[in-house]
Short mmCIF file of C-alpha atoms and ligand atoms in Angstrom, two decimals:
data_model
loop_
_atom_site.label_atom_id
_atom_site.label_comp_id
_atom_site.label_asym_id
_atom_site.label_seq_id
_atom_site.Cartn_x
_atom_site.Cartn_y
_atom_site.Cartn_z
CA UNK A 92 110.80 104.08 35.04
CA UNK A 93 113.36 102.84 32.54
CA UNK A 94 112.56 103.09 28.88
CA UNK A 95 112.67 100.16 26.53
CA UNK A 96 115.57 100.64 24.19
CA UNK A 97 113.62 100.05 21.02
CA UNK A 98 111.21 102.92 21.59
CA UNK A 99 111.71 105.95 19.39
CA UNK A 100 113.23 108.84 21.36
CA UNK A 101 111.62 112.29 21.55
CA UNK A 102 113.79 115.11 22.86
CA UNK A 103 111.78 117.66 24.87
CA UNK A 104 113.31 121.13 25.12
CA UNK A 105 111.61 123.53 27.54
CA UNK A 106 112.87 125.69 30.41
CA UNK A 107 109.62 125.34 32.33
CA UNK A 108 109.66 122.15 34.44
CA UNK A 109 105.87 121.89 34.61
CA UNK A 110 105.58 122.11 30.80
CA UNK A 111 108.25 119.43 30.46
CA UNK A 112 106.32 117.18 32.86
CA UNK A 113 103.11 117.63 30.88
CA UNK A 114 104.79 116.96 27.53
CA UNK A 115 106.61 113.95 28.98
CA UNK A 116 103.38 112.46 30.19
CA UNK A 117 101.51 112.73 26.88
CA UNK A 118 104.40 111.72 24.70
CA UNK A 119 105.22 108.66 26.78
CA UNK A 120 101.58 107.65 26.78
CA UNK A 121 101.73 107.78 23.01
CA UNK A 122 104.48 105.10 23.16
CA UNK A 123 107.71 107.08 22.80
CA UNK A 124 110.80 107.32 24.95
CA UNK A 125 111.51 110.85 26.19
CA UNK A 126 114.65 112.81 26.98
CA UNK A 127 114.36 116.22 28.54
CA UNK A 128 116.59 119.29 28.56
CA UNK A 129 116.07 122.94 29.53
CA UNK A 130 118.35 124.81 27.09
CA UNK A 131 119.35 124.87 23.45
CA UNK A 132 122.95 123.99 24.30
CA UNK A 133 121.85 120.94 26.27
CA UNK A 134 119.64 119.92 23.36
CA UNK A 135 122.51 120.17 20.88
CA UNK A 136 124.65 117.97 23.13
CA UNK A 137 122.04 115.21 22.94
CA UNK A 138 121.62 115.26 19.18
CA UNK A 139 123.56 113.72 16.36
CA UNK A 140 122.80 112.97 12.73
CA UNK A 141 121.72 109.46 13.58
CA UNK A 142 119.18 110.55 16.18
CA UNK A 143 116.21 108.38 15.33
CA UNK A 144 113.30 110.44 16.68
CA UNK A 145 112.11 114.03 16.73
CA UNK A 146 112.45 117.17 18.85
CA UNK A 147 109.66 119.01 20.63
CA UNK A 148 110.76 122.46 21.72
CA UNK A 149 109.17 125.55 23.18
CA UNK A 150 109.58 128.52 20.95
CA UNK A 151 110.60 130.72 23.92
CA UNK A 152 113.66 129.36 25.62
CA UNK A 153 115.81 131.19 28.13
CA UNK A 154 118.79 132.80 26.44
CA UNK A 155 117.94 131.54 22.99
CA UNK A 156 114.69 131.25 21.14
CA UNK A 157 113.35 128.08 19.56
CA UNK A 158 113.88 129.39 16.04
CA UNK A 159 117.59 129.81 16.47
CA UNK A 160 117.73 126.32 18.04
CA UNK A 161 115.90 125.16 14.93
CA UNK A 162 118.61 126.63 12.72
CA UNK A 163 121.38 124.99 14.73
CA UNK A 164 119.63 121.63 14.43
CA UNK A 165 119.23 122.23 10.74
CA UNK A 166 122.97 122.72 10.43
CA UNK A 167 123.56 119.40 12.18
CA UNK A 168 121.06 117.46 10.09
CA UNK A 169 118.49 119.17 7.86
CA UNK A 170 116.20 116.14 8.13
CA UNK A 171 115.72 116.13 11.91
CA UNK A 172 112.07 117.01 12.52
CA UNK A 173 111.48 119.82 15.05
CA UNK A 174 107.99 120.46 16.44
CA UNK A 175 107.69 123.90 18.06
CA UNK A 176 105.26 124.75 20.87
CA UNK A 177 104.11 128.32 20.52
CA UNK A 178 102.30 130.59 22.96
CA UNK A 179 98.81 131.71 22.24
CA UNK A 180 98.80 134.35 19.52
CA UNK A 181 102.45 133.86 18.57
CA UNK A 182 101.46 133.63 14.92
CA UNK A 183 104.31 135.68 13.38
CA UNK A 184 106.83 133.58 15.29
CA UNK A 185 105.14 130.41 14.11
CA UNK A 186 105.27 131.57 10.50
CA UNK A 187 108.95 132.35 10.82
CA UNK A 188 109.55 128.93 12.40
CA UNK A 189 107.84 127.17 9.53
CA UNK A 190 109.94 129.16 7.08
CA UNK A 191 113.07 128.18 8.99
CA UNK A 192 112.19 124.54 8.44
CA UNK A 193 110.14 123.50 11.48
CA UNK A 194 108.29 120.27 10.92
CA UNK A 195 105.12 121.60 12.52
CA UNK A 196 103.99 123.78 15.39
CA UNK A 197 101.48 123.26 18.15
CA UNK A 198 99.73 126.10 19.92
CA UNK A 199 99.41 126.25 23.73
CA UNK A 200 97.32 125.18 25.48
CA UNK A 201 97.66 122.00 23.51
CA UNK A 202 95.43 119.04 23.05
CA UNK A 203 97.26 115.79 24.10
CA UNK A 204 95.87 113.79 21.19
CA UNK A 205 97.02 116.43 18.75
CA UNK A 206 100.57 116.51 20.20
CA UNK A 207 100.73 112.71 20.05
CA UNK A 208 99.57 112.74 16.44
CA UNK A 209 102.14 115.39 15.38
CA UNK A 210 104.97 113.59 17.19
CA UNK A 211 104.01 110.30 15.56
CA UNK A 212 104.04 111.80 12.08
CA UNK A 213 107.38 113.53 12.73
CA UNK A 214 108.98 110.27 13.94
CA UNK A 215 107.60 108.31 10.98
CA UNK A 216 109.14 110.86 8.64
CA UNK A 217 112.43 110.55 10.46
CA UNK A 218 112.51 106.77 10.28
CA UNK A 219 111.80 106.93 6.53
CA UNK A 220 114.73 109.37 6.06
CA UNK A 221 117.10 107.14 8.02
CA UNK A 222 115.97 104.05 6.11
CA UNK A 223 116.63 105.79 2.81
CA UNK A 224 120.03 106.91 3.97
CA UNK A 225 120.95 103.36 5.06
CA UNK A 226 119.79 102.04 1.70
CA UNK A 227 121.89 104.63 -0.16
CA UNK A 228 124.98 103.77 1.87
CA UNK A 229 124.45 100.08 1.22
CA UNK A 230 124.12 100.72 -2.50
CA UNK A 231 127.18 102.91 -2.71
CA UNK A 232 129.06 100.36 -0.58
CA UNK A 233 128.22 97.55 -2.92
CA UNK A 234 129.19 99.66 -5.92
CA UNK A 235 132.55 100.29 -4.26
CA UNK A 236 132.97 96.60 -3.57
CA UNK A 237 132.20 95.69 -7.19
CA UNK A 238 135.23 97.59 -8.41
CA UNK A 239 137.48 96.08 -5.76
CA UNK A 240 136.31 92.51 -6.00
CA UNK A 241 135.63 92.25 -9.67
CA UNK A 242 133.59 89.41 -11.14
CA UNK A 243 130.06 88.74 -12.37
CA UNK A 244 130.07 84.97 -11.89
CA UNK A 245 127.45 83.74 -9.42
CA UNK A 246 130.23 82.75 -6.98
CA UNK A 247 131.63 86.31 -6.92
CA UNK A 248 128.18 87.87 -6.59
CA UNK A 249 127.46 85.65 -3.63
CA UNK A 250 130.83 86.50 -2.09
CA UNK A 251 130.20 90.25 -2.37
CA UNK A 252 126.78 89.81 -0.75
CA UNK A 253 128.33 87.76 2.06
CA UNK A 254 131.05 90.37 2.61
CA UNK A 255 128.57 93.25 2.99
CA UNK A 256 126.41 91.11 5.24
CA UNK A 257 129.13 89.77 7.51
CA UNK A 258 131.08 93.06 7.58
CA UNK A 259 128.51 94.38 10.05
CA UNK A 260 129.28 91.64 12.58
CA UNK A 261 132.31 90.93 14.75
CA UNK A 262 132.33 87.19 14.07
CA UNK A 263 135.63 85.55 13.16
CA UNK A 264 136.02 84.88 9.45
CA UNK A 265 138.26 82.27 7.80
CA UNK A 266 138.90 82.82 4.10
CA UNK A 267 140.15 79.85 2.13
CA UNK A 268 141.24 79.71 -1.47
CA UNK A 269 144.25 79.08 -3.71
CA UNK A 270 147.06 81.56 -3.98
CA UNK A 271 146.17 84.81 -5.72
CA UNK A 272 142.37 84.32 -5.54
CA UNK A 273 141.78 87.54 -3.62
CA UNK A 274 141.80 86.54 0.05
CA UNK A 275 143.49 89.68 1.17
CA UNK A 276 141.18 91.82 -0.95
CA UNK A 277 138.27 90.22 0.87
CA UNK A 278 139.80 90.64 4.32
CA UNK A 279 140.42 94.32 3.60
CA UNK A 280 136.85 94.77 2.33
CA UNK A 281 135.44 93.14 5.49
CA UNK A 282 137.37 95.81 7.39
CA UNK A 283 136.55 98.77 5.15
CA UNK A 284 132.78 98.09 5.06
CA UNK A 285 132.46 97.60 8.80
CA UNK A 286 132.10 99.86 11.85
CA UNK A 287 135.78 99.18 12.47
CA UNK A 288 136.78 100.91 9.23
CA UNK A 289 138.47 103.80 11.10
CA UNK A 290 140.40 101.37 13.27
CA UNK A 291 143.59 99.66 12.05
CA UNK A 292 143.82 96.79 9.60
CA UNK A 293 146.83 94.88 10.88
CA UNK A 294 148.03 92.03 8.71
CA UNK A 295 150.53 89.48 9.85
CA UNK A 296 151.85 86.54 7.91
CA UNK A 297 153.41 83.95 10.15
CA UNK A 298 155.00 82.22 7.17
CA UNK A 299 156.98 85.35 6.31
CA UNK A 300 158.59 85.69 9.73
CA UNK A 301 161.23 83.56 11.41
CA UNK A 302 159.42 81.37 13.96
CA UNK A 303 161.41 82.87 16.84
CA UNK A 304 160.04 86.32 16.04
CA UNK A 305 156.36 85.48 15.61
CA UNK A 306 155.55 85.51 19.33
CA UNK A 307 157.07 88.93 20.11
CA UNK A 308 155.57 90.34 16.88
CA UNK A 309 152.08 89.12 17.75
CA UNK A 310 151.94 89.52 21.52
CA UNK A 311 154.59 92.21 22.26
CA UNK A 312 156.82 92.14 25.34
CA UNK A 313 157.58 94.04 28.50
CA UNK A 314 160.91 95.82 28.91
CA UNK A 315 163.49 93.26 30.10
CA UNK A 316 161.30 90.26 29.27
CA UNK A 317 164.24 88.55 27.57
CA UNK A 318 167.75 89.39 26.45
CA UNK A 319 167.57 92.12 23.88
CA UNK A 320 164.07 93.27 24.92
CA UNK A 321 165.24 96.57 26.33
CA UNK A 322 162.02 98.47 25.78
CA UNK A 323 158.34 97.73 26.05
CA UNK A 324 156.93 96.61 22.75
CA UNK A 325 153.27 96.55 21.79
CA UNK A 326 152.41 93.46 19.72
CA UNK A 327 150.39 93.45 16.54
CA UNK A 328 147.32 92.06 18.25
CA UNK A 329 147.22 94.87 20.78
CA UNK A 330 148.01 97.45 18.10
CA UNK A 331 145.04 96.21 16.07
CA UNK A 332 142.62 97.09 18.90
CA UNK A 333 139.35 98.68 17.65
CA UNK A 334 140.21 97.31 14.20
CA UNK A 335 140.85 94.09 12.42
CA UNK A 336 143.69 91.60 12.86
CA UNK A 337 144.35 89.67 9.66
CA UNK A 338 146.25 86.45 10.21
CA UNK A 339 147.45 85.40 6.80
CA UNK A 340 148.47 81.77 6.18
CA UNK A 341 147.11 80.67 9.50
CA UNK A 342 148.36 77.12 8.86
CA UNK A 343 151.93 78.42 9.25
CA UNK A 344 151.26 79.68 12.79
CA UNK A 345 153.80 77.88 15.01
CA UNK A 346 152.00 75.16 16.95
CA UNK A 347 153.48 76.35 20.24
CA UNK A 348 151.77 79.73 19.85
CA UNK A 349 148.37 78.41 18.89
CA UNK A 350 147.09 77.99 22.52
CA UNK A 351 148.17 81.55 23.26
CA UNK A 352 146.29 82.80 20.23
CA UNK A 353 143.26 80.83 21.25
CA UNK A 354 143.29 82.55 24.58
CA UNK A 355 143.20 85.93 22.86
CA UNK A 356 140.14 84.88 20.92
CA UNK A 357 138.35 83.39 23.91
CA UNK A 358 139.08 85.97 26.53
CA UNK A 359 139.83 89.06 24.46
CA UNK A 360 143.03 89.54 26.43
CA UNK A 361 146.66 89.59 25.40
CA UNK A 362 149.61 88.48 27.48
CA UNK A 363 152.70 90.40 26.53
CA UNK A 364 155.83 88.29 26.98
CA UNK A 365 157.09 88.85 30.53
CA UNK A 366 153.90 90.60 31.69
CA UNK A 367 152.19 89.76 34.94
CA UNK A 368 148.79 91.00 33.87
CA UNK A 369 146.93 90.62 30.57
CA UNK A 370 145.78 93.63 28.53
CA UNK A 371 142.23 93.87 27.14
CA UNK A 372 142.00 93.97 23.37
CA UNK A 373 139.10 94.58 21.08
CA UNK A 374 139.85 93.10 17.66
CA UNK A 375 137.94 91.34 14.97
CA UNK A 376 139.86 88.38 13.71
CA UNK A 377 140.05 87.47 10.05
CA UNK A 378 142.31 84.67 8.89
CA UNK A 379 143.25 83.15 5.59
CA UNK A 380 144.54 79.80 4.40
CA UNK A 381 145.51 78.59 0.96
CA UNK A 382 145.29 74.98 1.91
CA UNK A 383 142.38 73.09 3.40
CA UNK A 384 142.53 73.92 7.12
CA UNK A 385 140.83 70.65 8.01
CA UNK A 386 143.66 68.84 6.30
CA UNK A 387 146.07 70.89 8.42
CA UNK A 388 144.19 69.71 11.52
CA UNK A 389 144.49 66.09 10.38
CA UNK A 390 148.21 66.43 9.80
CA UNK A 391 148.71 68.09 13.16
CA UNK A 392 149.73 71.55 11.94
CA UNK A 393 146.65 73.34 13.19
CA UNK A 394 144.89 72.80 16.51
CA UNK A 395 141.32 71.84 16.07
CA UNK A 396 140.11 74.06 18.92
CA UNK A 397 141.78 77.04 17.27
CA UNK A 398 140.17 76.24 13.92
CA UNK A 399 136.75 76.19 15.60
CA UNK A 400 137.39 79.70 16.91
CA UNK A 401 138.62 80.98 13.55
CA UNK A 402 135.93 79.63 11.28
CA UNK A 403 132.71 80.96 12.77
CA UNK A 404 132.17 82.17 9.21
CA UNK A 405 134.00 80.45 6.41
CA UNK A 406 134.29 82.13 3.05
CA UNK A 407 135.62 79.99 0.18
CA UNK A 408 137.04 81.76 -2.82
CA UNK A 409 136.91 79.65 -5.97
CA UNK A 410 139.94 79.51 -8.26
CA UNK A 411 139.79 81.77 -11.30
CA UNK A 412 139.42 78.88 -13.76
CA UNK A 413 136.06 78.05 -12.15
CA UNK A 414 134.67 81.56 -12.54
CA UNK A 415 133.55 81.33 -16.17
CA UNK A 416 133.89 84.59 -18.03
CA UNK A 417 135.24 86.51 -15.07
CA UNK A 418 138.73 86.12 -16.50
CA UNK A 419 137.66 88.23 -19.51
CA UNK A 420 136.11 90.89 -17.29
CA UNK A 421 139.16 91.01 -15.01
CA UNK A 422 141.61 91.11 -17.88
CA UNK A 423 139.73 93.93 -19.55
CA UNK A 424 139.60 95.93 -16.31
CA UNK A 425 143.30 95.43 -15.65
CA UNK A 426 144.20 96.34 -19.25
CA UNK A 427 142.42 99.64 -18.84
CA UNK A 428 143.90 100.32 -15.44
CA UNK A 429 147.46 99.63 -16.57
CA UNK A 430 146.95 101.58 -19.78
CA UNK A 431 146.04 104.59 -17.60
CA UNK A 432 148.88 103.94 -15.21
CA UNK A 433 151.48 103.79 -17.97
CA UNK A 434 149.80 106.41 -20.20
CA UNK A 435 149.50 103.88 -23.00
CA UNK A 436 146.67 102.83 -25.23
CA UNK A 437 144.88 99.74 -23.95
CA UNK A 438 145.67 97.03 -26.54
CA UNK A 439 142.86 95.11 -28.21
CA UNK A 440 142.57 91.43 -27.41
CA UNK A 441 142.04 88.95 -30.25
CA UNK A 442 139.58 86.05 -30.30
CA UNK A 443 142.66 83.88 -29.80
CA UNK A 444 143.63 85.77 -26.63
CA UNK A 445 140.09 85.54 -25.33
CA UNK A 446 139.98 81.80 -25.93
CA UNK A 447 143.20 81.49 -24.02
CA UNK A 448 141.93 83.65 -21.13
CA UNK A 449 139.01 81.31 -20.64
CA UNK A 450 140.78 78.02 -20.97
CA UNK A 451 144.17 78.48 -19.37
CA UNK A 452 144.27 77.03 -15.84
CA UNK A 453 145.67 80.20 -14.14
CA UNK A 454 147.50 78.45 -11.32
CA UNK A 455 148.43 81.86 -9.88
CA UNK A 456 144.81 82.99 -10.24
CA UNK A 457 143.99 86.71 -10.31
CA UNK A 458 147.50 87.73 -9.38
CA UNK A 459 148.87 85.87 -12.41
CA UNK A 460 146.19 87.33 -14.68
CA UNK A 461 146.94 90.83 -13.40
CA UNK A 462 150.65 90.42 -14.14
CA UNK A 463 149.83 89.10 -17.61
CA UNK A 464 147.66 92.19 -18.28
CA UNK A 465 150.46 94.46 -17.15
CA UNK A 466 152.95 92.79 -19.50
CA UNK A 467 150.41 92.76 -22.30
CA UNK A 468 149.99 96.52 -22.03
CA UNK A 469 153.71 97.18 -21.81
CA UNK A 470 154.56 94.87 -24.73
CA UNK A 471 151.81 96.06 -27.05
CA UNK A 472 153.71 99.09 -28.27
CA UNK A 473 157.02 97.32 -28.97
CA UNK A 474 156.60 93.62 -29.61
CA UNK A 475 152.96 92.55 -29.48
CA UNK A 476 152.53 88.83 -28.90
CA UNK A 477 149.58 86.55 -28.39
CA UNK A 478 148.66 86.41 -24.71
CA UNK A 479 149.29 82.67 -24.69
CA UNK A 480 152.93 83.16 -25.70
CA UNK A 481 153.33 85.88 -23.15
CA UNK A 482 151.96 83.73 -20.32
CA UNK A 483 153.15 80.25 -21.12
CA UNK A 484 156.24 81.07 -23.18
CA UNK A 485 154.99 78.61 -25.74
CA UNK A 486 155.74 80.00 -29.19
CA UNK A 487 152.26 80.17 -30.60
CA UNK A 488 151.98 76.46 -29.69
CA UNK A 489 150.29 76.12 -33.06
CA UNK A 490 146.99 75.70 -31.35
CA UNK A 491 145.33 79.00 -31.93
CA UNK A 492 145.13 80.50 -35.40
CA UNK A 493 146.04 84.17 -35.60
CA UNK A 494 143.03 84.62 -37.80
CA UNK A 495 140.54 82.40 -39.45
CA UNK A 496 136.93 81.61 -39.99
CA UNK A 497 134.39 80.47 -37.47
CA UNK A 498 135.37 76.86 -37.91
CA UNK A 499 139.02 77.49 -37.00
CA UNK A 500 138.02 79.59 -34.06
CA UNK A 501 135.57 76.92 -32.85
CA UNK A 502 138.28 74.30 -33.19
CA UNK A 503 140.68 76.50 -31.28
CA UNK A 504 138.19 77.02 -28.56
CA UNK A 505 137.31 73.37 -28.36
CA UNK A 506 140.95 72.38 -28.35
CA UNK A 507 141.83 74.70 -25.53
CA UNK A 508 138.88 73.58 -23.45
CA UNK A 509 139.82 69.94 -23.77
CA UNK A 510 143.50 70.73 -23.31
CA UNK A 511 142.71 72.69 -20.14
CA UNK A 512 140.59 69.86 -18.74
CA UNK A 513 143.33 67.30 -19.54
CA UNK A 514 145.92 69.42 -17.82
CA UNK A 515 143.75 69.93 -14.75
CA UNK A 516 143.00 66.25 -14.39
CA UNK A 517 146.52 65.06 -15.24
CA UNK A 518 145.28 63.20 -18.32
CA UNK A 519 142.69 61.25 -16.31
CA UNK A 520 140.07 60.60 -18.95
CA UNK A 521 137.15 59.73 -16.68
CA UNK A 522 137.53 63.09 -14.91
CA UNK A 523 137.79 64.96 -18.23
CA UNK A 524 134.63 63.25 -19.47
CA UNK A 525 132.81 64.19 -16.32
CA UNK A 526 133.91 67.83 -16.42
CA UNK A 527 133.04 68.32 -20.09
CA UNK A 528 130.03 66.08 -19.90
CA UNK A 529 131.13 64.08 -22.93
CA UNK A 530 130.84 60.33 -23.61
CA UNK A 531 134.19 58.65 -24.03
CA UNK A 532 133.78 58.01 -27.70
CA UNK A 533 133.02 61.64 -28.56
CA UNK A 534 135.93 62.80 -26.47
CA UNK A 535 138.31 60.38 -28.17
CA UNK A 536 137.09 61.42 -31.61
CA UNK A 537 137.51 65.09 -30.80
CA UNK A 538 140.97 64.54 -29.40
CA UNK A 539 142.07 62.58 -32.46
CA UNK A 540 140.65 65.25 -34.82
CA UNK A 541 142.28 68.09 -32.88
CA UNK A 542 145.56 66.25 -32.49
CA UNK A 543 145.45 66.11 -28.70
CA UNK A 544 147.11 63.56 -26.49
CA UNK A 545 146.34 62.64 -22.85
CA UNK A 546 149.62 64.23 -21.86
CA UNK A 547 148.87 67.82 -22.79
CA UNK A 548 152.52 68.81 -23.12
CA UNK A 549 153.59 65.71 -25.00
CA UNK A 550 153.29 64.93 -28.67
CA UNK A 551 150.04 63.78 -30.16
CA UNK A 552 150.32 60.12 -29.28
CA UNK A 553 147.34 57.88 -29.91
CA UNK A 554 144.58 58.08 -27.36
CA UNK A 555 144.27 55.07 -25.11
CA UNK A 556 140.89 53.59 -25.89
CA UNK A 557 141.26 50.80 -23.39
CA UNK A 558 141.54 52.92 -20.30
CA UNK A 559 139.38 51.64 -17.49
CA UNK A 560 138.31 53.88 -14.68
N1 LIG B 1377 138.18 89.77 -7.72
C1 LIG B 1377 139.22 90.63 -7.84
N2 LIG B 1377 139.10 91.84 -8.45
C2 LIG B 1377 140.12 92.67 -8.61
N3 LIG B 1377 141.37 92.38 -8.17
C3 LIG B 1377 141.59 91.21 -7.57
C4 LIG B 1377 140.53 90.26 -7.35
N4 LIG B 1377 141.00 89.20 -6.72
C5 LIG B 1377 142.35 89.43 -6.55
N5 LIG B 1377 142.67 90.64 -7.04
C6 LIG B 1377 144.06 91.17 -7.10
O1 LIG B 1377 144.90 90.06 -7.31
C7 LIG B 1377 146.07 90.14 -6.52
C8 LIG B 1377 146.13 88.98 -5.54
O2 LIG B 1377 145.08 89.09 -4.57
P1 LIG B 1377 145.30 88.75 -3.01
O3 LIG B 1377 146.64 89.26 -2.57
O4 LIG B 1377 144.11 89.22 -2.27
O5 LIG B 1377 145.33 87.18 -3.12
P2 LIG B 1377 145.52 86.10 -1.94
O6 LIG B 1377 144.40 85.12 -2.07
O7 LIG B 1377 145.69 86.80 -0.65
O8 LIG B 1377 146.87 85.39 -2.40
P3 LIG B 1377 147.98 84.61 -1.48
O9 LIG B 1377 147.34 83.34 -1.04
O10 LIG B 1377 149.08 84.35 -2.48
O11 LIG B 1377 148.36 85.50 -0.38
C9 LIG B 1377 145.99 91.49 -5.85
O12 LIG B 1377 146.68 92.42 -6.67
C10 LIG B 1377 144.51 91.80 -5.86
O13 LIG B 1377 144.30 93.19 -5.82
MG1 LIG B 1378 147.35 86.89 0.60
#
């Protein structure tokens, strides 16, 4: 009879075949799957710290007694429940066994209902222990992820949840987002929080390689496959086996190679250049794009069938300017990290710097912000400057007062918000109104009061009140 896989296993350890048969019968009747062995060594070979059931062992085993087996199991995993079967009148032994950490003991001749009851309790205890452990791992995982993928905006919280959830699967993931938004951080996290974490994380960026080299780099080649290929070469895909293959900037993958890549994904086989037989590979594929991949399909740069294989799961990383106060949190974290790295004191940011952090458009996203934090730390000791000057090169720009009352600060904040929106929408007033949720008249009045023009870098020319859109 084959056991259903979802039944909890009970390992029976007894050197007497007739005892094993009796235990098997009662324990199976109680709804468990059984495994049987005759010696302590065989028992140890069957057990691991993720064994999900309990052990029922005779206290007298050939060569080794049940109590010493109990100690060995305890060394493997102190929470594995062991039920010992003792002979009639073996009370001192039973007492010793309980002291050594046995879950319970049952005296021979045993009552089948009693055995079933004890086994059930032991297995319940075990499943509780394993559940708690899994919960703890999940919690510490998510804590680890929070310091790698920083951000408390709803979008980042959702992303972290998605990463932990999808990390446990082997489904292909496509990560899209502007440059510097953290796509590689996410790909690495999907690897590190998965069962493939001990396998390789092989990243390849087709855009960074000459097109002629991409094929050999990805697929490898046999010795003598082409001029110059004097030795066998294992490609990146094959080398990533048991781990993750990260295809960065997938849109730059040469069109001619895309069908070959598709075959890898569909058949889990790689054809080295010049090989007569394919090689099996076991990789999880993660890819990234900083332009809309559907647009790349429309313009003929990406094959649609390949895209459908890549984007089983699609994760979209929002640009930094859409993450609310995350820029403050990230900047503060980077300041402290760089201060430690350079053994310097972390400089204090002014209200003016904070207003800038939240309103600048950060076209280079987190990468740009991180560089700014590094320079801010390094400059602080010699020639401290407002962050805005450091990032944009604009000398103070006259927009943000170095100090001032609430009114000045509010104006500054308002000005930088409107300025940011104008810049983002290229001076398109209807878009600015929509983003800031302001009627045209209010927006015009504010712009006039704050000396802002539709062209954010130009001089304060009069605002066009006639614009139709
Ligand atoms: N949420 C975040 N928390 C902490 N660091 C981050 C975060 N997002 C990005 N970074 C850091 O910002 C830098 C850029 O991130 P990453 O290389 O992952 O971006 P990318 O999206 O792959 O950019 P590109 O498209 O240019 O390749 C890295 O130094 C990374 O560690
Ligand atoms: Mg990248």
